[in-house]
Amino acid sequence: AQDATSLPDYAKWKDADALIVHSDKTIETKRGEIGTSIITPKEKLYIRNNVNAPPAAIVANPEDWQVEFKGVREPKTLTVAELKTMGLATVATVLQCSGNGRKYFQDRLTGDQKISGTPWTVGAAGCVLWSGVPLRAVVDTLGGAGDGAKFVTGTGGEEIPAGLDPKDLVVERSVPISNLDNVILAWEMNGKPISLAHGGPLRMIVPGYSGINNVKYVKTVALTEVETDAKIQRSSYRMHAVGEKGAPEQPSIWEQPVKSWITAPLEGAKSGRIQIAGVAFGGMNAVAGVDVSTDGGQTWQKGEFIGPDLGRFAWKVFVLPVELAPGTYSLVSRATDSEGNVQPEEPELNGGGYSHNGWRAPAVEINIV
Ligand code: MSS
């Protein structure tokens, strides 16, 4: 059982009963707490910080937060107040840790194979609304992109303790410049100034991209010719075999693959009519459909999406009413995106335990009496 004392200071305001506290930097939403209202309330949203968050003082006067823009024709430092004059957009995105589902990979390891990292199941994910200025508007105001720009590189505002190599600790991520028209520099989440826990005063949101690329406390945004050589980009968050080290030539954890999971029911029930519900999303592409099975994937039925469509980067809530007789059932869901990509039964094992999107592992086993 969790209580509020197990939440770290910067997350004390969260709903402790809805969360699993793995550590002060890794807090997961309980599977049954995601709800069916599409948007994840901030009190229930998971947290992942790679290093200690900056002091709470940085969110006291969010308008004064300064961001340095580089790699544009007219480089400049701007405050959030100035950014607010340049444009406004709102986007709903699935914010999901790259390691969400890592536990399912860890469960498959044999012999001396090892995948280190938080054993997240499904709860290192939420769907939230971000409001801020489109990066494109800022870049246009600053004279356009510099020559040869190939990446958008955002730097987190954490202080690096003296004596340590900043390259080893800085949360600095580069994403392909093809995202320039999608990226938002957000100051608001679900209608409120972004909390410290979620990256206020300003966060770089890369819709469709895995959690790590959504840099919190963003203090520098640069259009760069090459990817940053910060460790978190160079060797961390790379796709490689178990036992291998991360390296720049391996694929970076960028776009999220198509995924879904069931959120209800999670426990046995009386026989009769039951509403199976869950969430499904397509990462960069809109989710197009979801199949649901009560027999572990032997037979499938189409789930129905409910609620408003919040755009291609949001998740959709699905429902399937079923009539269940007494017995045991294995409930699973399998999503398809608008490009025809289908959630695999088992994704490829990888050394970081990243991007798990298999449909088999998050099965819900229930007894109907
Ligand atoms: N940012 C910064 N600045 N720092 C840190 O640490 N982390 C990451 C992102 N961003 C960080 C950042 C991660 S890693 C994630 S997931 C995310 O964030 C989370 O978010 P939230 O809000 O939920 O906490 Mo994995 O891929």
XYZ file of C-alpha atoms and ligand atoms in Angstrom:
395
model
C 0.000 0.000 0.000
C 1.187 3.491 -0.816
C 0.654 6.630 1.208
C 1.469 10.273 0.589
C 4.706 9.995 2.569
C 6.136 7.699 -0.065
C 5.857 10.430 -2.693
C 8.923 12.672 -3.078
C 8.512 16.383 -2.235
C 8.086 17.551 -5.823
C 5.222 15.094 -6.276
C 3.522 15.380 -2.878
C 0.399 16.811 -4.506
C -0.180 13.615 -6.499
C -2.860 11.018 -5.803
C -0.753 8.477 -3.904
C -3.460 5.791 -4.078
C -3.333 5.891 -7.877
C 0.427 5.436 -8.091
C 3.209 2.901 -7.631
C 6.339 4.602 -6.313
C 9.344 2.700 -7.690
C 11.745 5.437 -6.530
C 11.716 9.220 -6.055
C 12.347 9.540 -9.816
C 10.162 6.738 -11.147
C 6.463 6.760 -10.272
C 3.973 4.661 -12.218
C 0.206 4.999 -12.665
C -1.703 1.935 -11.467
C -3.289 0.102 -14.375
C -6.828 0.506 -13.083
C -6.391 4.256 -12.561
C -6.055 5.360 -16.175
C -9.793 5.805 -16.471
C -11.889 6.159 -19.595
C -11.913 9.956 -20.047
C -8.942 9.998 -22.494
C -7.025 12.730 -20.646
C -4.914 11.618 -17.695
C -5.366 13.977 -14.733
C -2.082 15.414 -13.530
C -2.536 13.861 -10.088
C -2.356 10.411 -11.702
C 0.238 10.978 -14.417
C 3.459 8.963 -14.075
C 6.809 10.647 -13.419
C 10.238 9.831 -14.732
C 13.238 11.991 -13.950
C 16.692 10.805 -14.988
C 18.471 13.189 -12.630
C 17.264 15.305 -9.702
C 14.694 17.900 -10.716
C 15.739 21.565 -10.461
C 14.645 23.556 -7.375
C 10.935 24.388 -7.146
C 11.833 28.097 -7.360
C 12.028 27.794 -11.169
C 8.262 27.424 -11.450
C 7.507 30.357 -9.100
C 7.712 32.924 -11.926
C 7.243 30.897 -15.091
C 7.011 33.995 -17.307
C 10.616 34.895 -16.480
C 12.131 31.567 -17.490
C 14.719 32.118 -20.215
C 15.382 29.945 -23.221
C 18.332 30.317 -25.529
C 17.664 29.705 -29.235
C 20.619 28.641 -31.353
C 21.108 27.397 -34.889
C 18.708 30.021 -36.241
C 19.673 33.047 -38.369
C 19.181 35.427 -35.429
C 20.098 33.516 -32.247
C 18.465 34.988 -29.175
C 17.475 34.355 -25.588
C 13.723 34.733 -25.006
C 11.574 34.616 -21.900
C 8.399 32.576 -21.648
C 6.513 35.897 -21.589
C 8.016 36.743 -24.987
C 7.328 33.268 -26.358
C 3.679 33.727 -25.406
C 3.405 36.583 -27.903
C 4.629 34.467 -30.812
C 1.989 31.831 -31.180
C -0.325 29.405 -29.448
C -1.222 25.821 -30.144
C -2.643 22.918 -28.177
C -1.895 19.279 -28.836
C -2.895 16.076 -27.069
C -0.060 13.568 -26.911
C 0.653 10.206 -25.398
C 3.512 10.806 -22.988
C 5.086 7.418 -22.465
C 8.410 6.388 -20.999
C 10.631 4.537 -23.466
C 10.941 1.829 -20.822
C 7.192 1.354 -20.327
C 6.642 -2.421 -20.377
C 10.286 -3.177 -19.541
C 9.122 -5.675 -16.918
C 7.680 -7.850 -19.699
C 11.119 -8.016 -21.347
C 12.785 -8.731 -18.008
C 10.337 -11.615 -17.461
C 11.589 -13.244 -20.692
C 15.307 -13.211 -19.853
C 17.177 -16.492 -19.570
C 20.557 -17.527 -18.134
C 22.756 -14.559 -17.329
C 20.849 -12.130 -19.549
C 20.127 -8.841 -17.815
C 18.091 -5.725 -18.575
C 18.503 -3.051 -15.939
C 16.032 -0.255 -15.360
C 12.659 0.346 -13.763
C 10.303 -2.646 -14.168
C 7.428 -0.569 -15.539
C 4.382 -2.558 -16.672
C 1.805 -0.394 -18.505
C 1.594 2.673 -16.250
C 4.535 4.795 -17.385
C 2.172 6.476 -19.827
C -0.622 9.004 -20.000
C -2.442 11.175 -22.505
C -2.230 14.883 -21.792
C -2.926 18.246 -23.401
C -0.057 20.645 -23.951
C -0.391 24.324 -24.804
C 2.455 26.503 -25.937
C 4.109 28.081 -28.922
C 4.846 26.057 -32.050
C 8.635 25.903 -32.443
C 8.123 26.789 -36.117
C 6.717 30.196 -35.116
C 9.752 30.947 -32.952
C 12.187 29.836 -35.644
C 10.404 32.007 -38.224
C 10.560 34.991 -35.857
C 14.302 34.407 -35.457
C 14.960 34.527 -39.206
C 14.574 30.842 -39.997
C 16.774 27.780 -39.548
C 20.520 28.052 -39.930
C 22.260 26.315 -42.836
C 22.562 22.561 -42.616
C 20.209 22.133 -39.658
C 19.206 18.473 -39.401
C 18.090 18.102 -35.789
C 16.125 19.904 -33.104
C 18.142 19.650 -29.906
C 16.638 20.541 -26.537
C 18.584 20.867 -23.272
C 17.084 20.313 -19.839
C 17.620 22.896 -17.119
C 18.897 20.646 -14.338
C 21.987 21.830 -12.533
C 24.960 19.542 -13.026
C 26.798 19.026 -9.734
C 30.332 20.480 -9.751
C 33.100 18.030 -10.562
C 30.911 15.824 -12.756
C 31.094 15.766 -16.539
C 28.010 17.577 -17.880
C 28.019 15.364 -20.989
C 27.373 12.362 -18.746
C 24.408 13.883 -16.943
C 22.723 16.554 -19.057
C 19.286 15.641 -20.361
C 19.834 16.834 -23.927
C 17.995 15.161 -26.779
C 18.096 15.589 -30.535
C 15.226 14.655 -32.834
C 15.135 14.888 -36.646
C 14.267 18.338 -37.977
C 11.312 16.768 -39.790
C 9.538 17.360 -36.467
C 9.946 21.134 -36.665
C 6.295 21.639 -37.586
C 5.106 19.386 -34.713
C 7.254 20.517 -31.799
C 5.612 22.735 -29.213
C 7.340 24.638 -26.429
C 4.674 24.157 -23.801
C 3.973 26.106 -20.619
C 0.592 24.550 -19.881
C -0.492 20.930 -19.263
C -4.194 20.056 -19.008
C -5.022 23.729 -18.596
C -2.583 24.571 -15.794
C 0.978 25.912 -15.783
C 3.244 22.862 -16.045
C 4.315 21.645 -12.606
C 7.944 21.089 -11.705
C 7.397 17.333 -11.830
C 6.301 17.519 -15.459
C 8.857 19.983 -16.710
C 7.653 23.511 -16.015
C 8.109 26.367 -16.659
C 8.681 25.220 -20.245
C 8.851 21.832 -21.909
C 9.796 20.740 -25.416
C 7.011 18.467 -26.632
C 7.761 16.216 -29.601
C 4.375 14.664 -30.469
C 4.507 10.972 -31.287
C 7.969 10.571 -29.778
C 8.933 8.484 -26.782
C 9.018 10.167 -23.331
C 12.729 10.910 -23.137
C 12.569 13.251 -26.139
C 10.116 15.560 -24.359
C 12.725 17.625 -22.545
C 11.569 19.247 -19.299
C 12.757 22.630 -17.982
C 14.006 23.298 -21.489
C 16.663 26.020 -21.363
C 18.257 25.748 -24.806
C 16.681 24.871 -28.140
C 19.175 24.509 -30.964
C 18.795 23.556 -34.604
C 21.916 21.475 -35.049
C 23.745 19.769 -37.895
C 24.493 16.693 -35.794
C 22.917 14.889 -32.845
C 24.138 15.970 -29.424
C 27.008 13.892 -28.039
C 25.478 13.903 -24.553
C 25.540 10.374 -23.133
C 21.730 10.284 -22.946
C 21.648 10.543 -26.753
C 24.922 8.902 -27.753
C 24.650 5.588 -25.932
C 21.470 5.627 -23.834
C 18.045 5.138 -25.418
C 19.435 3.065 -28.287
C 18.096 -0.204 -29.712
C 20.658 -2.935 -29.185
C 20.845 -6.598 -28.231
C 20.881 -7.743 -24.621
C 24.462 -7.664 -23.331
C 25.578 -5.114 -25.923
C 26.426 -1.499 -25.174
C 24.544 1.459 -26.601
C 26.245 3.299 -29.477
C 25.413 6.169 -31.859
C 25.058 3.940 -34.945
C 22.132 2.035 -33.377
C 18.566 3.316 -33.850
C 17.645 6.024 -31.340
C 14.447 5.695 -29.313
C 12.384 8.257 -31.157
C 8.968 7.425 -32.662
C 6.648 5.331 -30.517
C 5.255 2.155 -32.042
C 1.537 1.292 -32.177
C 0.291 -0.015 -28.848
C -2.741 -0.748 -26.678
C -3.640 -2.413 -23.423
C -6.715 -3.256 -21.423
C -7.507 -1.145 -18.356
C -10.749 -2.848 -17.243
C -11.734 -5.292 -15.944
C -8.565 -6.273 -14.074
C -10.225 -8.647 -11.657
C -12.706 -11.474 -11.772
C -16.412 -10.780 -11.803
C -19.811 -12.439 -11.844
C -20.853 -14.042 -15.100
C -22.922 -11.950 -17.469
C -22.347 -8.780 -19.403
C -18.949 -7.076 -18.958
C -17.513 -3.957 -20.579
C -13.881 -4.506 -21.556
C -12.108 -1.148 -21.863
C -8.606 0.042 -22.683
C -6.436 2.579 -24.460
C -4.863 2.434 -27.923
C -2.535 4.745 -29.836
C -0.379 4.805 -32.926
C 2.604 6.923 -31.926
C 3.281 9.100 -34.990
C 0.187 7.809 -36.761
C -3.412 7.913 -35.701
C -4.681 4.680 -34.243
C -7.103 3.148 -36.748
C -8.552 0.149 -34.969
C -8.271 -2.252 -32.098
C -9.052 -5.961 -31.795
C -9.957 -7.489 -28.464
C -9.731 -11.135 -27.442
C -11.029 -12.958 -24.379
C -9.171 -16.195 -25.185
C -5.572 -15.000 -25.259
C -5.567 -14.119 -28.941
C -7.173 -17.214 -30.489
C -10.219 -15.243 -31.636
C -10.654 -11.483 -31.980
C -13.516 -8.997 -32.023
C -13.428 -5.326 -33.000
C -13.323 -2.849 -30.127
C -15.230 0.429 -30.468
C -13.532 3.774 -29.900
C -15.460 6.080 -27.567
C -15.249 9.782 -26.786
C -13.916 12.694 -28.840
C -11.015 12.299 -31.260
C -8.132 14.333 -29.819
C -5.939 13.956 -32.870
C -3.325 11.585 -34.208
C -0.910 11.856 -31.282
C -3.524 11.130 -28.601
C -4.708 7.767 -27.460
C -8.264 6.571 -27.891
C -10.304 4.737 -25.312
C -11.953 1.565 -26.590
C -14.721 -0.619 -25.298
C -16.045 -4.074 -26.122
C -19.146 -5.427 -24.386
C -18.934 -9.189 -23.890
C -21.108 -11.868 -22.351
C -18.910 -14.085 -20.170
C -19.951 -17.455 -18.721
C -18.175 -18.863 -15.657
C -14.591 -19.841 -16.516
C -11.114 -18.388 -16.968
C -10.336 -15.751 -19.567
C -7.232 -14.100 -20.946
C -8.074 -10.580 -22.101
C -5.760 -8.983 -24.659
C -5.955 -6.128 -27.178
C -4.117 -5.487 -30.445
C -4.090 -2.068 -32.101
C -3.513 -1.088 -35.745
C -2.406 2.376 -36.867
C -3.481 4.366 -39.928
C -0.484 3.012 -41.878
C -1.491 -0.590 -41.246
C 1.166 -1.257 -38.586
C -0.146 -3.887 -36.189
C 0.909 -4.378 -32.594
C 3.091 -7.537 -32.524
C 2.492 -10.482 -30.235
C 6.016 -10.172 -28.811
C 8.352 -7.295 -29.687
C 12.043 -7.928 -30.212
C 14.009 -8.258 -26.989
C 16.464 -5.373 -26.582
C 19.108 -4.556 -24.024
C 17.547 -1.345 -22.741
C 14.095 -2.867 -22.459
C 12.698 -0.088 -24.637
C 9.546 0.373 -26.709
C 7.658 -2.707 -25.537
C 4.454 -2.887 -27.554
C 3.604 -6.592 -27.498
C -0.019 -7.557 -27.021
C 0.540 -10.889 -25.271
C 2.497 -9.851 -22.169
C -0.002 -7.338 -20.700
C -2.799 -9.935 -20.815
C -5.383 -9.730 -18.032
C -6.168 -13.182 -16.634
C -9.545 -13.280 -14.912
C -11.916 -15.757 -13.359
C -15.617 -15.419 -13.978
C -17.833 -17.143 -11.400
N 13.573 16.079 -19.236
C 14.501 16.469 -18.329
N 14.965 17.734 -18.354
N 14.993 15.635 -17.372
C 14.588 14.323 -17.336
O 15.071 13.593 -16.471
N 13.229 12.556 -18.322
C 12.639 12.126 -19.556
C 11.637 13.147 -20.122
N 12.165 14.465 -20.125
C 13.647 13.874 -18.295
C 13.133 14.833 -19.231
C 11.979 10.791 -19.500
S 12.984 9.421 -19.598
C 10.625 10.654 -19.523
S 9.910 9.131 -19.707
C 9.740 11.853 -19.482
O 10.457 13.066 -19.350
C 8.794 11.694 -18.291
O 7.935 12.784 -18.220
P 6.983 12.947 -16.956
O 6.360 14.300 -17.114
O 5.910 11.872 -17.040
O 7.757 12.768 -15.715
Mo 11.592 7.703 -20.126
O 11.757 7.567 -21.869
